[in-house]
Coordinates of C-alpha atoms (C1' of nucleotides) in Angstrom, one line a residue:
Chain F
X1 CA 13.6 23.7 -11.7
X2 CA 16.4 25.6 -10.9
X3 CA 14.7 28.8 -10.0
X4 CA 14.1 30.4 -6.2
X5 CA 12.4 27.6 -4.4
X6 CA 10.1 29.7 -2.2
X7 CA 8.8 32.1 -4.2
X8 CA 9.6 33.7 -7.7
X9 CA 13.0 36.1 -7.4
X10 CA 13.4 38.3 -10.3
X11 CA 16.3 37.3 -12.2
X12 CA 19.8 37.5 -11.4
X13 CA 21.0 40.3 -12.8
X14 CA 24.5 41.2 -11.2
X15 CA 26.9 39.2 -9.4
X16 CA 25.6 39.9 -6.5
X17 CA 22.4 38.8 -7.3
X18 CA 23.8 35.4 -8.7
X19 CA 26.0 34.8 -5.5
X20 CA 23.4 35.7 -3.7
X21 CA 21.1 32.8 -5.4
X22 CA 24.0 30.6 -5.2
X23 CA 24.1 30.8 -1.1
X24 CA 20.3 30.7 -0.4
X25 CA 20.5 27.4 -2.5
X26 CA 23.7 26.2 -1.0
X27 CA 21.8 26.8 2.6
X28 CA 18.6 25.3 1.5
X29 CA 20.9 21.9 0.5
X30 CA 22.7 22.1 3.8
X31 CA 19.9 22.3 5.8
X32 CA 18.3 19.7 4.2
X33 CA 21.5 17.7 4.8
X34 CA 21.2 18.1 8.6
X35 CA 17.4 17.7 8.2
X36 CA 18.3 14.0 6.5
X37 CA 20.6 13.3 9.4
X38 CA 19.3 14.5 12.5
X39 CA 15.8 15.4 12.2
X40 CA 13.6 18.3 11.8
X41 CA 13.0 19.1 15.6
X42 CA 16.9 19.4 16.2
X43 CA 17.7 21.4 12.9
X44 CA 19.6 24.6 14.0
X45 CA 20.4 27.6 12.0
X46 CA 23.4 27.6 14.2
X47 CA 24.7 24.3 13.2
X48 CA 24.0 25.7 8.6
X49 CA 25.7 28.4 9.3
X50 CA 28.8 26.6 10.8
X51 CA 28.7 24.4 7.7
X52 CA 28.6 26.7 5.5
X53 CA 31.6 28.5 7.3
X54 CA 29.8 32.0 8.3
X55 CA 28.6 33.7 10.7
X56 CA 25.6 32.3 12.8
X57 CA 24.1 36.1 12.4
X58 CA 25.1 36.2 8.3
X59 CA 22.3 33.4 7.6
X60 CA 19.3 35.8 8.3
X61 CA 20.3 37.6 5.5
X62 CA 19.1 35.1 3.7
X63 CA 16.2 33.6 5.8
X64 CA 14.0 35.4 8.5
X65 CA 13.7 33.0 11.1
X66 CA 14.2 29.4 11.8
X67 CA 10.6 29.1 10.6
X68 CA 11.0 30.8 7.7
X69 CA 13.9 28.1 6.7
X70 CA 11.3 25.0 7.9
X71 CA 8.7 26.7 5.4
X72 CA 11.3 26.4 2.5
X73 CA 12.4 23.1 3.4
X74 CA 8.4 21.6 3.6
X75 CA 7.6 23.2 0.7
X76 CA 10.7 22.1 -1.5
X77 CA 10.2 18.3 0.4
X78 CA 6.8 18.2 -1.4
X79 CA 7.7 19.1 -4.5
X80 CA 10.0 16.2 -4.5
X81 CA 7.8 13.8 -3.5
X82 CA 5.1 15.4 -6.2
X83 CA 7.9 15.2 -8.8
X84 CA 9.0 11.6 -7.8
X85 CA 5.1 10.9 -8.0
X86 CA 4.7 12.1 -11.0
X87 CA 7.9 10.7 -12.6
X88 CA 6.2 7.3 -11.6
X89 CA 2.5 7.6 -12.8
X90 CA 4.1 9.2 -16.6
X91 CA 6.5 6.3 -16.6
X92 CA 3.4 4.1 -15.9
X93 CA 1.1 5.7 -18.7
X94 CA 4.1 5.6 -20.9
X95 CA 4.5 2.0 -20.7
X96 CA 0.2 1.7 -20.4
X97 CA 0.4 -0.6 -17.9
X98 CA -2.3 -1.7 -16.0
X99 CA -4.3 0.7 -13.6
X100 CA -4.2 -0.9 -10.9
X101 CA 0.1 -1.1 -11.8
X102 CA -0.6 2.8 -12.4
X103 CA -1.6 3.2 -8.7
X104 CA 1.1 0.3 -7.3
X105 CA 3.9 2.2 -9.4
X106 CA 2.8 5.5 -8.0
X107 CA 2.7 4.0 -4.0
X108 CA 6.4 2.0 -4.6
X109 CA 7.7 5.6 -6.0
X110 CA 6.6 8.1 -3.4
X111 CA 7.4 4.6 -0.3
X112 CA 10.7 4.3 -2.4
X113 CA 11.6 8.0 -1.6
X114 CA 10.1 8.2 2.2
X115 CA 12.7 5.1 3.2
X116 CA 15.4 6.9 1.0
X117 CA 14.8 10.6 3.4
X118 CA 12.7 8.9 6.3
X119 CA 13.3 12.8 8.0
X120 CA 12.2 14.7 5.6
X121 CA 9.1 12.6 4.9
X122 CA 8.8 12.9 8.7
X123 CA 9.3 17.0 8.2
X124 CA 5.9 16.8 5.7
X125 CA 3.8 14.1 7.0
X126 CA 5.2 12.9 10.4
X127 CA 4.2 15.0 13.5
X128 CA 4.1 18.7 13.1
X129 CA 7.5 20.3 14.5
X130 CA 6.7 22.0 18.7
X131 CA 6.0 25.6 18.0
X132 CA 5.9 25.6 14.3
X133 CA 2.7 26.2 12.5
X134 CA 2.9 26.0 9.0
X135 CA 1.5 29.0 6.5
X136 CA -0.7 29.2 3.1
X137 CA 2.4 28.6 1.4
X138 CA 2.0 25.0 1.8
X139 CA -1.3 24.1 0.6
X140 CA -0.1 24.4 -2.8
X141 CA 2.6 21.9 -3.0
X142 CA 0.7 19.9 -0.4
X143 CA -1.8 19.4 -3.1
X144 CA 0.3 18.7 -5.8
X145 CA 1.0 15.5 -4.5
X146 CA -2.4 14.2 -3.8
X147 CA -3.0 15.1 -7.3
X148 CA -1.2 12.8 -8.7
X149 CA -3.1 10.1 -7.0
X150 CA -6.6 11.8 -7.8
X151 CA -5.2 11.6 -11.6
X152 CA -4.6 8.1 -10.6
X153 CA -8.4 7.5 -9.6
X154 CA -9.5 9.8 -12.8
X155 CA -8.0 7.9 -15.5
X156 CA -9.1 4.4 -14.3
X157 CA -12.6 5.5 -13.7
X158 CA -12.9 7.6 -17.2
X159 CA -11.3 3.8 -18.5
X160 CA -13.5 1.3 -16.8
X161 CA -11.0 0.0 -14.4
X162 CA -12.4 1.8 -11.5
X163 CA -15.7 2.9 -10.2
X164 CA -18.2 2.1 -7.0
X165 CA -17.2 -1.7 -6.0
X166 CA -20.1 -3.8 -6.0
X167 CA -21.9 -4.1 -2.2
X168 CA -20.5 -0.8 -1.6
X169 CA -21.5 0.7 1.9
X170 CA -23.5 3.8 1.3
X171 CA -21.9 7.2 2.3
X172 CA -22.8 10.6 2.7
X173 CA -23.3 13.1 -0.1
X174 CA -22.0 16.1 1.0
X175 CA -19.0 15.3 3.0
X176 CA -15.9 17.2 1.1
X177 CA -15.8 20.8 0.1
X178 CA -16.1 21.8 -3.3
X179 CA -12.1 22.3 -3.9
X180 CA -11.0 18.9 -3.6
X181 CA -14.2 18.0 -6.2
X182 CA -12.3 20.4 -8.3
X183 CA -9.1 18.8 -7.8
X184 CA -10.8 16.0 -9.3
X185 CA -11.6 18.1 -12.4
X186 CA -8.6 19.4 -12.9
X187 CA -6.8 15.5 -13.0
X188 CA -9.0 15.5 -15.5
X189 CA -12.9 14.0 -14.5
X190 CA -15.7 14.9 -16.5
X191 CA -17.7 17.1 -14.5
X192 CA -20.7 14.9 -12.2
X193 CA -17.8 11.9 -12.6
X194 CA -17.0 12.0 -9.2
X195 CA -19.3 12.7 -6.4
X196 CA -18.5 12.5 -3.0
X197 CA -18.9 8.8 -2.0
X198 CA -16.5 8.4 -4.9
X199 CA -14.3 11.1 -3.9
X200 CA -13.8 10.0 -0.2
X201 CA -13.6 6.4 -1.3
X202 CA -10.3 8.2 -3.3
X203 CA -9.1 9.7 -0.5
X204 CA -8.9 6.8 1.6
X205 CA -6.4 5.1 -1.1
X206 CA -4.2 8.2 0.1
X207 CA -4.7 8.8 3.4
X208 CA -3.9 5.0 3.7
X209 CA -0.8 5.2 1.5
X210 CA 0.9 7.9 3.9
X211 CA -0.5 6.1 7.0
X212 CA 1.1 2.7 5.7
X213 CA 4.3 4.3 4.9
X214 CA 4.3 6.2 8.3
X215 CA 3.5 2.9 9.9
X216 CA 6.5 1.4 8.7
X217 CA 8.7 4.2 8.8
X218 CA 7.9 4.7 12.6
X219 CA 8.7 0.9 13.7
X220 CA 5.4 0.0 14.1
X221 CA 5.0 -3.1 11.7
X222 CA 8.8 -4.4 13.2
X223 CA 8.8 -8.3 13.5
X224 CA 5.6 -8.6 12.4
X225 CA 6.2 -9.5 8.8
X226 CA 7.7 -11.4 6.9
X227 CA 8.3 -9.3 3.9
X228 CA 8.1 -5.8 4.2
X229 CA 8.1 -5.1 0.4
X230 CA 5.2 -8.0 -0.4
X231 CA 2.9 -6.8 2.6
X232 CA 3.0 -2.9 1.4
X233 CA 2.2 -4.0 -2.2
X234 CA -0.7 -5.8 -0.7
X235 CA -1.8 -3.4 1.4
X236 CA -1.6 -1.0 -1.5
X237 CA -3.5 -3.7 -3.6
X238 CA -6.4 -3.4 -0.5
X239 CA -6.7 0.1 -0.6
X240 CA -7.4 0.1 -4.1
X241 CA -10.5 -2.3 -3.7
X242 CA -12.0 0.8 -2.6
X243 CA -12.5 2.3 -5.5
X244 CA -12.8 -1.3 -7.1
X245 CA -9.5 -0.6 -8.9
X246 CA -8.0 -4.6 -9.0
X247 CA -4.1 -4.8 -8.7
X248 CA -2.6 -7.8 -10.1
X249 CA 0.1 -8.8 -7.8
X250 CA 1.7 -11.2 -10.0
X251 CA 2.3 -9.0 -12.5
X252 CA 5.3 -8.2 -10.2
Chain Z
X1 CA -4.3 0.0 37.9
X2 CA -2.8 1.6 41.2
X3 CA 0.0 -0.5 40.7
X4 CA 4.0 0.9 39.4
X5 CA 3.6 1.9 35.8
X6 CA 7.2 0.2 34.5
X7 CA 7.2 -3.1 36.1
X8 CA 6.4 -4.8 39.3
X9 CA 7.6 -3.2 42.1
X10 CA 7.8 -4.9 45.7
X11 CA 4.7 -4.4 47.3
X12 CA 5.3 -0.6 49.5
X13 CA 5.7 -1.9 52.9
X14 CA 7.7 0.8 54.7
X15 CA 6.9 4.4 54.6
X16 CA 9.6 5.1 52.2
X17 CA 8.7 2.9 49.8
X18 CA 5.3 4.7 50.1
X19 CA 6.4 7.6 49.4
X20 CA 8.9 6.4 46.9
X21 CA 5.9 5.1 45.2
X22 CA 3.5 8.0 45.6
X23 CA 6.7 10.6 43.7
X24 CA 6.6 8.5 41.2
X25 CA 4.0 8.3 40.4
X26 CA 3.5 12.5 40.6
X27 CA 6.8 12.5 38.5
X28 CA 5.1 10.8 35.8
X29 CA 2.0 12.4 36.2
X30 CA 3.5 15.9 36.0
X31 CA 6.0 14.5 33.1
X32 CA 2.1 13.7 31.1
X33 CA 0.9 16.6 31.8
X34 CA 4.0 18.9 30.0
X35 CA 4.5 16.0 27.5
X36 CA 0.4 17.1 26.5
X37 CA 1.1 20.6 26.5
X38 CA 4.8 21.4 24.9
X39 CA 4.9 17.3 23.0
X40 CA 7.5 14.8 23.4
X41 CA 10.4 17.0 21.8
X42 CA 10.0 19.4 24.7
X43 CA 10.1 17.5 27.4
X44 CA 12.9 17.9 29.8
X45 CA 13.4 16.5 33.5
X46 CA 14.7 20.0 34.4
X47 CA 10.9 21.5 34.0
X48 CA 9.3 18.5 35.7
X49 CA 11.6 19.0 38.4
X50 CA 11.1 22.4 38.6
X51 CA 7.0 21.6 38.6
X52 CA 7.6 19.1 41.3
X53 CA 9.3 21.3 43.6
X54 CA 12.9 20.0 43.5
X55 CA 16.5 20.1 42.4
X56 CA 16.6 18.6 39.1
X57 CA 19.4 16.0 40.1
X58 CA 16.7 14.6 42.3
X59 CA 14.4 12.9 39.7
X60 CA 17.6 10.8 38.7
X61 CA 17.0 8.8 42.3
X62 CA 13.5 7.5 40.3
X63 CA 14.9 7.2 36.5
X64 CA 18.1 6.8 35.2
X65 CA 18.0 8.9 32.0
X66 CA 15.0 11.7 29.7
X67 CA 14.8 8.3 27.5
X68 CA 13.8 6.4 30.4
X69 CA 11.2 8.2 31.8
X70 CA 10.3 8.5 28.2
X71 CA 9.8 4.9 27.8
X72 CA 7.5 5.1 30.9
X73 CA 5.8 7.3 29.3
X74 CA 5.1 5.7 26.0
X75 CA 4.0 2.4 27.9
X76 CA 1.5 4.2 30.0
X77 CA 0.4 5.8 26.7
X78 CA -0.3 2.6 24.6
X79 CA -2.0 1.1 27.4
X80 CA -4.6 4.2 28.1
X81 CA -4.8 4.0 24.5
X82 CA -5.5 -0.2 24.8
X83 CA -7.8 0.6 27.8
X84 CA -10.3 3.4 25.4
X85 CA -10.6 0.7 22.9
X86 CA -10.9 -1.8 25.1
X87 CA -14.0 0.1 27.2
X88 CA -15.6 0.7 23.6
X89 CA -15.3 -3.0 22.6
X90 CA -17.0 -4.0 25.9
X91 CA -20.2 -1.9 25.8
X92 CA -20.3 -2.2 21.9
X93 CA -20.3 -6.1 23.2
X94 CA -22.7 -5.4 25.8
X95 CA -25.3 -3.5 23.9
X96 CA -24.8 -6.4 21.0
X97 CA -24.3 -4.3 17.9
X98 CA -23.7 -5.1 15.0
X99 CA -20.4 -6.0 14.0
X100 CA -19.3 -3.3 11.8
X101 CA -20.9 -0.8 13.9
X102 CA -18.4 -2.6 16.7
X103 CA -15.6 -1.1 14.7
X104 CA -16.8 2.0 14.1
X105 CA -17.0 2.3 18.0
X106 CA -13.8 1.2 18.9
X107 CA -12.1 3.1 16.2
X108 CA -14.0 6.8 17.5
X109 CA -12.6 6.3 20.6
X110 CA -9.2 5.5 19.9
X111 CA -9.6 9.0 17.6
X112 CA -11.5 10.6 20.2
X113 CA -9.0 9.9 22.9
X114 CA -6.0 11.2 20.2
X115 CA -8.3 14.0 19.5
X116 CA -8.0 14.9 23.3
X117 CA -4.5 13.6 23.6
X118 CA -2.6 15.0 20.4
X119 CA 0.9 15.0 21.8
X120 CA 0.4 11.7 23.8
X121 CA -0.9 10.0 20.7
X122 CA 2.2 11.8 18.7
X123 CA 4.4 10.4 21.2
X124 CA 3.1 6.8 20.7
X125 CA 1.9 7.1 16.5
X126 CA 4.2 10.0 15.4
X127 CA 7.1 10.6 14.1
X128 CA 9.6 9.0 16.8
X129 CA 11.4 11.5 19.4
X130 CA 14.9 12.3 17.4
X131 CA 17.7 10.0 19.8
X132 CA 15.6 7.8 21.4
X133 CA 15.4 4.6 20.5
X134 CA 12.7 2.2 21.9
X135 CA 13.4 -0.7 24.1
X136 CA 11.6 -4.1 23.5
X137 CA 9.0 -3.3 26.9
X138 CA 7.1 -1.2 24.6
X139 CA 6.3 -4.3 22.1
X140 CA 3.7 -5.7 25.0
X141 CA 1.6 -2.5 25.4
X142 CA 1.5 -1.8 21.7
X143 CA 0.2 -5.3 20.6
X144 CA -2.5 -4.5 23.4
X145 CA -4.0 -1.9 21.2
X146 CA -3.9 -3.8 18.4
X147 CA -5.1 -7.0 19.9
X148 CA -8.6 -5.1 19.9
X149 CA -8.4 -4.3 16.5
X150 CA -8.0 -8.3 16.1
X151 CA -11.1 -8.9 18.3
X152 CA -13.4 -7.1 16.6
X153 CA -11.8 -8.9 13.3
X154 CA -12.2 -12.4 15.2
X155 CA -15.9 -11.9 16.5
X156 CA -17.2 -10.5 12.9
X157 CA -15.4 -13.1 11.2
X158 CA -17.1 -16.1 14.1
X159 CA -20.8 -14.3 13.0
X160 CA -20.5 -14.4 9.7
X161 CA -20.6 -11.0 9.6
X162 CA -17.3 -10.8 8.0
X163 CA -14.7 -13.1 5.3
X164 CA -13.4 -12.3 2.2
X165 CA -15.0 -10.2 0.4
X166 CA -16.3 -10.8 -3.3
X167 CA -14.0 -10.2 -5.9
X168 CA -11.2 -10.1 -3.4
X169 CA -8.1 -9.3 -4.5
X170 CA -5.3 -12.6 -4.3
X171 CA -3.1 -12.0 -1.6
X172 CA 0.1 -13.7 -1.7
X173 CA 0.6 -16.3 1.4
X174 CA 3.2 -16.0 4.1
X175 CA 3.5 -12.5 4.2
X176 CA 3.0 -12.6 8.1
X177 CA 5.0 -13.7 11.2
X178 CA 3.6 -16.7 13.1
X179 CA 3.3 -14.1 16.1
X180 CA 0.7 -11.8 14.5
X181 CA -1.6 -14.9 13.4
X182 CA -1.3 -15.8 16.8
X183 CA -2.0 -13.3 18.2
X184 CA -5.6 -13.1 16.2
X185 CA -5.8 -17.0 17.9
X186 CA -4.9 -15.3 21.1
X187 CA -8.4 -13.0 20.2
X188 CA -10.3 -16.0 19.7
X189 CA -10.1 -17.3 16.3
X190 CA -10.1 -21.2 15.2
X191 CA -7.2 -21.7 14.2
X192 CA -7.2 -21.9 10.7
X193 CA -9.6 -19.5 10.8
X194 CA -7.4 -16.7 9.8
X195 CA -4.8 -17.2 7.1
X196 CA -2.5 -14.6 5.8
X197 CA -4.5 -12.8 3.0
X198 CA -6.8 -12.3 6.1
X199 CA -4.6 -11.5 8.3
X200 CA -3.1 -8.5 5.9
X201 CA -6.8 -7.0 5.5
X202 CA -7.4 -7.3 9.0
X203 CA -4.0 -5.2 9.5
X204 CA -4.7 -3.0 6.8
X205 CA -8.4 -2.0 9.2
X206 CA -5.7 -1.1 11.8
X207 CA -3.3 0.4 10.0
X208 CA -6.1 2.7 7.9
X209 CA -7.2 3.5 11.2
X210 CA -4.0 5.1 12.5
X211 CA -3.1 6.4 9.5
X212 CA -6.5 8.8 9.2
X213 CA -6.0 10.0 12.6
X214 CA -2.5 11.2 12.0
X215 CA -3.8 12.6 9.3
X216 CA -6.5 14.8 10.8
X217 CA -3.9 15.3 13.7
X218 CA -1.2 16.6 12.1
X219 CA -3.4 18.8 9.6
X220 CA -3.5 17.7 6.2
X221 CA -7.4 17.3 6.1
X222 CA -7.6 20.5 6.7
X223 CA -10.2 23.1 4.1
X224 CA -10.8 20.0 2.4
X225 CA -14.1 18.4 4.7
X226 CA -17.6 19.7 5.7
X227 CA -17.4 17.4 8.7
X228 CA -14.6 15.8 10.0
X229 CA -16.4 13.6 11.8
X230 CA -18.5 12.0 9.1
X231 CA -15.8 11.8 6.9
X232 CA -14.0 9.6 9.6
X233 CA -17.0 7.3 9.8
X234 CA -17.1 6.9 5.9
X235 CA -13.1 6.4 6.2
X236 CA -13.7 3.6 8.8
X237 CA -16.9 2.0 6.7
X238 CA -14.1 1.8 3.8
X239 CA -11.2 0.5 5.8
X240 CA -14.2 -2.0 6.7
X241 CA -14.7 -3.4 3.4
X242 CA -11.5 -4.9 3.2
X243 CA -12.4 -7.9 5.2
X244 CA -16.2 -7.6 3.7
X245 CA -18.0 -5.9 7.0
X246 CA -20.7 -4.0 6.3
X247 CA -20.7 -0.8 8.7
X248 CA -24.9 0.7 8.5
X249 CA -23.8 4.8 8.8
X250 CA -27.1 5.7 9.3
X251 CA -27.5 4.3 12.4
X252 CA -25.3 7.1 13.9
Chain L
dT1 C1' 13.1 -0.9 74.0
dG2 C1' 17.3 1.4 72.7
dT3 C1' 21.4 1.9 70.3
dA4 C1' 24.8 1.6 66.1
dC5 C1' 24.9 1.4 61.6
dA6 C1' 23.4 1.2 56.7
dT7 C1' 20.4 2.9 53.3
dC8 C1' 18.8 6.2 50.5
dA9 C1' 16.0 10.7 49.2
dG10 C1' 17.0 15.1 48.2
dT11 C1' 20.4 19.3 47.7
dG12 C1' 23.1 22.7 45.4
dA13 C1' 26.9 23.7 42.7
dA14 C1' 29.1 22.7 38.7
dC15 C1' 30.5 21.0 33.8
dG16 C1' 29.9 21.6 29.2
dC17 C1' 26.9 22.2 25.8
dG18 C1' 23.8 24.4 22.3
dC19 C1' 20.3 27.5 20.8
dG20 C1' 17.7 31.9 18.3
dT21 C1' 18.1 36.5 17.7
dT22 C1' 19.9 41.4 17.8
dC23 C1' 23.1 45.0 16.9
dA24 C1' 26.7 48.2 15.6
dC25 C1' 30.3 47.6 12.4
dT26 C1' 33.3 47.0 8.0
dG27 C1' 34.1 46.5 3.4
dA28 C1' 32.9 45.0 -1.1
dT29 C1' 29.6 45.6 -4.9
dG30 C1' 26.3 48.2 -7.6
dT31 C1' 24.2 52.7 -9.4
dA32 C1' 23.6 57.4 -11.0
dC33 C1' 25.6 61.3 -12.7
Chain O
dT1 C1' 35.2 56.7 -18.0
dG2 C1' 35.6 58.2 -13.3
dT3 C1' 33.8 59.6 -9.1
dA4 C1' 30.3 60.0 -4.9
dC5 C1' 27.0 57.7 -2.8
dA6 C1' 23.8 53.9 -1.5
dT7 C1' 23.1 49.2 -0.9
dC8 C1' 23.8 45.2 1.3
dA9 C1' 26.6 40.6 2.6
dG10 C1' 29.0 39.2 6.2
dT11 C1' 31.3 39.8 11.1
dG12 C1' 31.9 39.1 16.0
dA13 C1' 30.3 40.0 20.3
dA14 C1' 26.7 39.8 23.3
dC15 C1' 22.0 38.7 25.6
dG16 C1' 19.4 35.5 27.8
dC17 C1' 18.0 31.1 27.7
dG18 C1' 17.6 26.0 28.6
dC19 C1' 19.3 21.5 28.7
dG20 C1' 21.2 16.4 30.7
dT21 C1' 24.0 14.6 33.8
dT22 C1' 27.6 14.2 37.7
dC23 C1' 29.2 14.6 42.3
dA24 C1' 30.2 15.2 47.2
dC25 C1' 27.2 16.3 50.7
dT26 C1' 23.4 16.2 54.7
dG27 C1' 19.9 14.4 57.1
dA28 C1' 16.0 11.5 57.6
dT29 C1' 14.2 6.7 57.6
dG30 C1' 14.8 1.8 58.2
dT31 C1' 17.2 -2.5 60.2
dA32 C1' 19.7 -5.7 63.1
dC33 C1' 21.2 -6.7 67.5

DNA sequence: TGTACATCAGTGAACGCGCGTTCACTGATGTAC
DNA sequence: TGTACATCAGTGAACGCGCGTTCACTGATGTAC
């Protein structure tokens, strides 16, 4: 929680060590600042350091390259979101609502935080920054987050409140590779639980969940509804048919 | 089609306006052409001046301001965009297939043409350029793409080929603004044809459909298919469900 | 048809700005004996 | 515990770059009589 955010420092052991610490994660925050204000594309190492009162050279003490500083800043964005989605579906077993209230609680959580940092949702799942192409280091934390949705999926199959909705149009076996099958495993699926018709029906609650929230976020549902909050829940409670997971919008 | 891009200009009748017109018309061409290679962040009137041959204080004689030409840009975009879907909607018509296999065709050429076009279709679906702020001209254009999208919604719904689907999910009522209904009447609905629970899975078709192309675009499918292109078929046949038509994969 | 004037496309220099990154350096902190 | 040396955080100047926009100007094109 509090430790290095890109990769595992050993542990402070002198002062320097613990200042040192200190600034990488008082950079990180003030990069993420400007992130939240003005966007990843015009985020300038230049414009940190100022902030932070030092030297525009002193900050690649701490960070190799512009790049380098995006990396830690897309990999720390989604392990928020993860944590906020995760925060929402344990709250949500807690209180055993529901599945389909498992999945709307999850969706409200992770569109709750995207309108609370619309640029650094942008910095994860809004167009790729010019010039910047992202390493390995990502996949992980990517993945975390669609976890929490695949857990989502798991737990209302393995309960009843989920499987292939009746009249449902045939698809392919053979369509995703064997690691996001896993993926499914580890959230928790018996083994043979979900094949691929059932995985990609999955995927396509996600996939629509960041498009919907992109949607709105980039202006593109503007004077066309009435209430925003009502349609996304809706929209959300669509997406879900697709597993044949029911949502009960009056449940609120 | 040959026509000023932006609005209605007088007819050309001298040989300046001519040429007037014909710059113009290279400008934006040449401002495309960098916008597809470097994206919408990069773009500056400095290197299309350069491209064009002149002093960079000279493309301020055809637009006033980077957001400007910009805004031409994003019009043009939405309504090549609108003119892809529109072709596939046609022959799909012409050659009388079935409805859900309408869809499917409409909605692999709006992703083939992204697929061709990533930074175009970023500049139009993506994260918006950081400063600019859209002005209403662009609302026209952009309810052309979607007016397809309502078409193909209309015509399935006419054949019986479409409606709620069984076990449909309660949708709340007025969640939409008169406009959008209207503008499925505008498609060729009855009126009364399409209320709002409609109306929000039609959107959600649309919606999906952007959504999953972003998502392919801006990487996060990535490792996790066999074929991308099957999967987008399956993604479309689900997004289909939600107003009950029936997309056949098998017939290719 | 020819002339006087108005229009306007395009120039080139300038303003003022910001950026990422490198490099030789100083001075404080840490380590080994 | 004290000293000699190594490490490393932070400095400040510089390189080389690109940007949007303004402005006074020249010279070609168009228009009215």
């Amino acid at each position: 929680m509090d430790s290095a955010p890109t990769d595992d420092q050993p542990a402070p052991r002198t002062a320097r060590d613990r200042a040192r610490a200190a600034l990488m994660r008082d950079l990180l925050d003030t990069a993420r600042r400007q992130l939240a204000v003005d966007g990843a594309a015009s985020l300038s190492l230049r414009a940190v350091a100022r902030e932070l009162g030092m030297a525009s050279s002193a900050v690649y003490r701490y960070v190799a390259s512009r790049d380098e500083l995006l990396t830690a800043l897309i990999i720390e964005t989604y392990e928020r979101i993860a944590e906020v989605a995760e925060a929402a579906l344990d709250e949500a077993r807690a209180d055993d609502l529901p599945h389909g209230h498992r999945w709307l609680a999850v969706g409200r959580a992770v569109r709750g935080w995207a309108h609370q940092h619309p640029n650094e949702w942008a910095l994860v799942y809004g167009t790729p920054v010019a010039g910047y192409h992202a390493p390995a280091d990502t996949i992980g934390p990517a993945s975390r987050v669609a976890a929490v949705l695949a857990r989502v999926a798991v737990d209302a199959l393995a309960a009843g409140a989920a499987g292939m909705p009746d009249g449902a149009t045939p698809l392919p076996d053979d369509l995703v590779e064997p690691s996001v099958v896993r993926l499914f495993e580890t959230a928790g699926a018996e083994p043979g639980a979900f094949d691929d018709p059932l995985v990609v029906r999955s995927m396509t609650m996600w996939v629509g969940l960041v498009g919907l929230v992109n949607f709105e976020l980039f202006g593109h549902l503007a004077n066309s509804l009435v209430d925003d909050d009502t349609f996304f829940d809706a929209a959300l409670a669509v997406a879900a048919e697709a597993i044949g997971l029911q949502v009960d919008l009056d449940l609120g």
